[in-house]
Amino acid sequence: MIMEGKKGLIIGVANNRSIAYGIAKACKNQGADLILTYQNDKLKTRVEKVAKELDVKNIYPLDVSKPEEITALKEAIEKDYGKIDFLVHSVAFAPRVALDGKFINTTKEAFNIAMEISVFSLIEVVQKLEPVLNDGASILTLTYLGSQRYIPHYNVMGVAKAALEASVRYLAVDLGEREIRINALSAGPIKTLAASGIGDFSEILKYNEKNSPLRKNVTIEEVGNSAMYLLSDLSSGVTAEVHYVDSGYNIMG
Ligand code: 0WD
């Protein structure tokens, strides 16, 4: 059991199609003790269901745009668990209008929201939760190839993911002092709630399936297993990395 004895917080489960759910399940199957959060009351029942299935004792409210909720979460973890060994940030958001049409029309408001929820949230969560992370802990965030290349409709989210990947590199140096690692997992396209906001998403899925070396799309189980490797001691020499789990699509010209 690779995750036996490890406690971890997973942020970003919206339902049982979420990438974060795939990661939670993989970690649970290998013996991890999990803590989950829910963004708001609307999503609470779904997260409760997942918590029951994965034998999770506590779920906590966390809207990453509310600093007081991040602080409250840190205090709750400290009280209920002491320290934790891994942390998953699987959260992103941009206003729907910004994920269709032309990038050139991005408004300052959409830009700021995308950067706040999808990038700054990682920095703030790590900043505020660092005291409850054990030395040698592992942090993982989720990114997408749209950070490196033009992907139709991904627009402002591509810019946000580029900033997210750069943030991982800068955080890695600060956290490395305590042997805490941080990596990004770049997943291929998967049909989730968040993905449904991206224009022509089903076309992207079909194109990737046809054109990736493995000729298939990845599943949340595959992403979950690779994520578990990055969260476990098996990857103790890996930090500041962007790891592609995309059927190899990123190498195609
Ligand atoms: O193809 C995909 N689905 C890919 C997703 C390919 C590559 C990367 N990713 C990334 C996303 O950009 C995101 O960072 O994976 C991460 C997880 O996304 P997901 O699993 O595709 O989507 P979903 O199941 O919707 O989970 C994302 C959740 C939100 O769901 P909705 O759809 O309701 O926004 O992020 C959470 C929320 O639960 N979230 C927040 N959590 C706390 N505070 C906030 C917030 N303010 N905003 C969104």
XYZ file of C-alpha atoms in Angstrom, residues 10-22 36-50 90-92 192-194:
34
model
C -7.947 17.190 -1.836
C -9.500 20.458 -3.049
C -11.701 20.433 -6.160
C -14.101 17.507 -5.964
C -17.344 18.745 -7.535
C -18.794 15.284 -8.271
C -17.702 11.750 -9.167
C -16.568 12.863 -12.632
C -14.065 15.382 -11.261
C -10.367 14.754 -11.813
C -9.980 15.330 -8.056
C -12.320 12.382 -7.472
C -10.091 10.155 -9.632
C -12.157 16.800 1.191
C -13.590 20.278 0.685
C -16.716 21.541 -1.052
C -16.976 24.882 -2.800
C -20.515 25.808 -1.713
C -23.774 24.413 -0.365
C -24.916 23.518 -3.882
C -22.031 21.060 -4.230
C -22.092 19.844 -0.611
C -24.448 16.880 -1.114
C -22.354 15.552 -4.013
C -19.150 15.840 -2.014
C -20.845 14.176 0.974
C -21.685 11.226 -1.270
C -18.065 10.964 -2.414
C -7.706 20.827 -8.609
C -9.529 24.116 -9.048
C -9.955 26.474 -11.979
C -16.078 17.084 -16.477
C -18.264 19.906 -15.181
C -15.490 22.469 -15.682
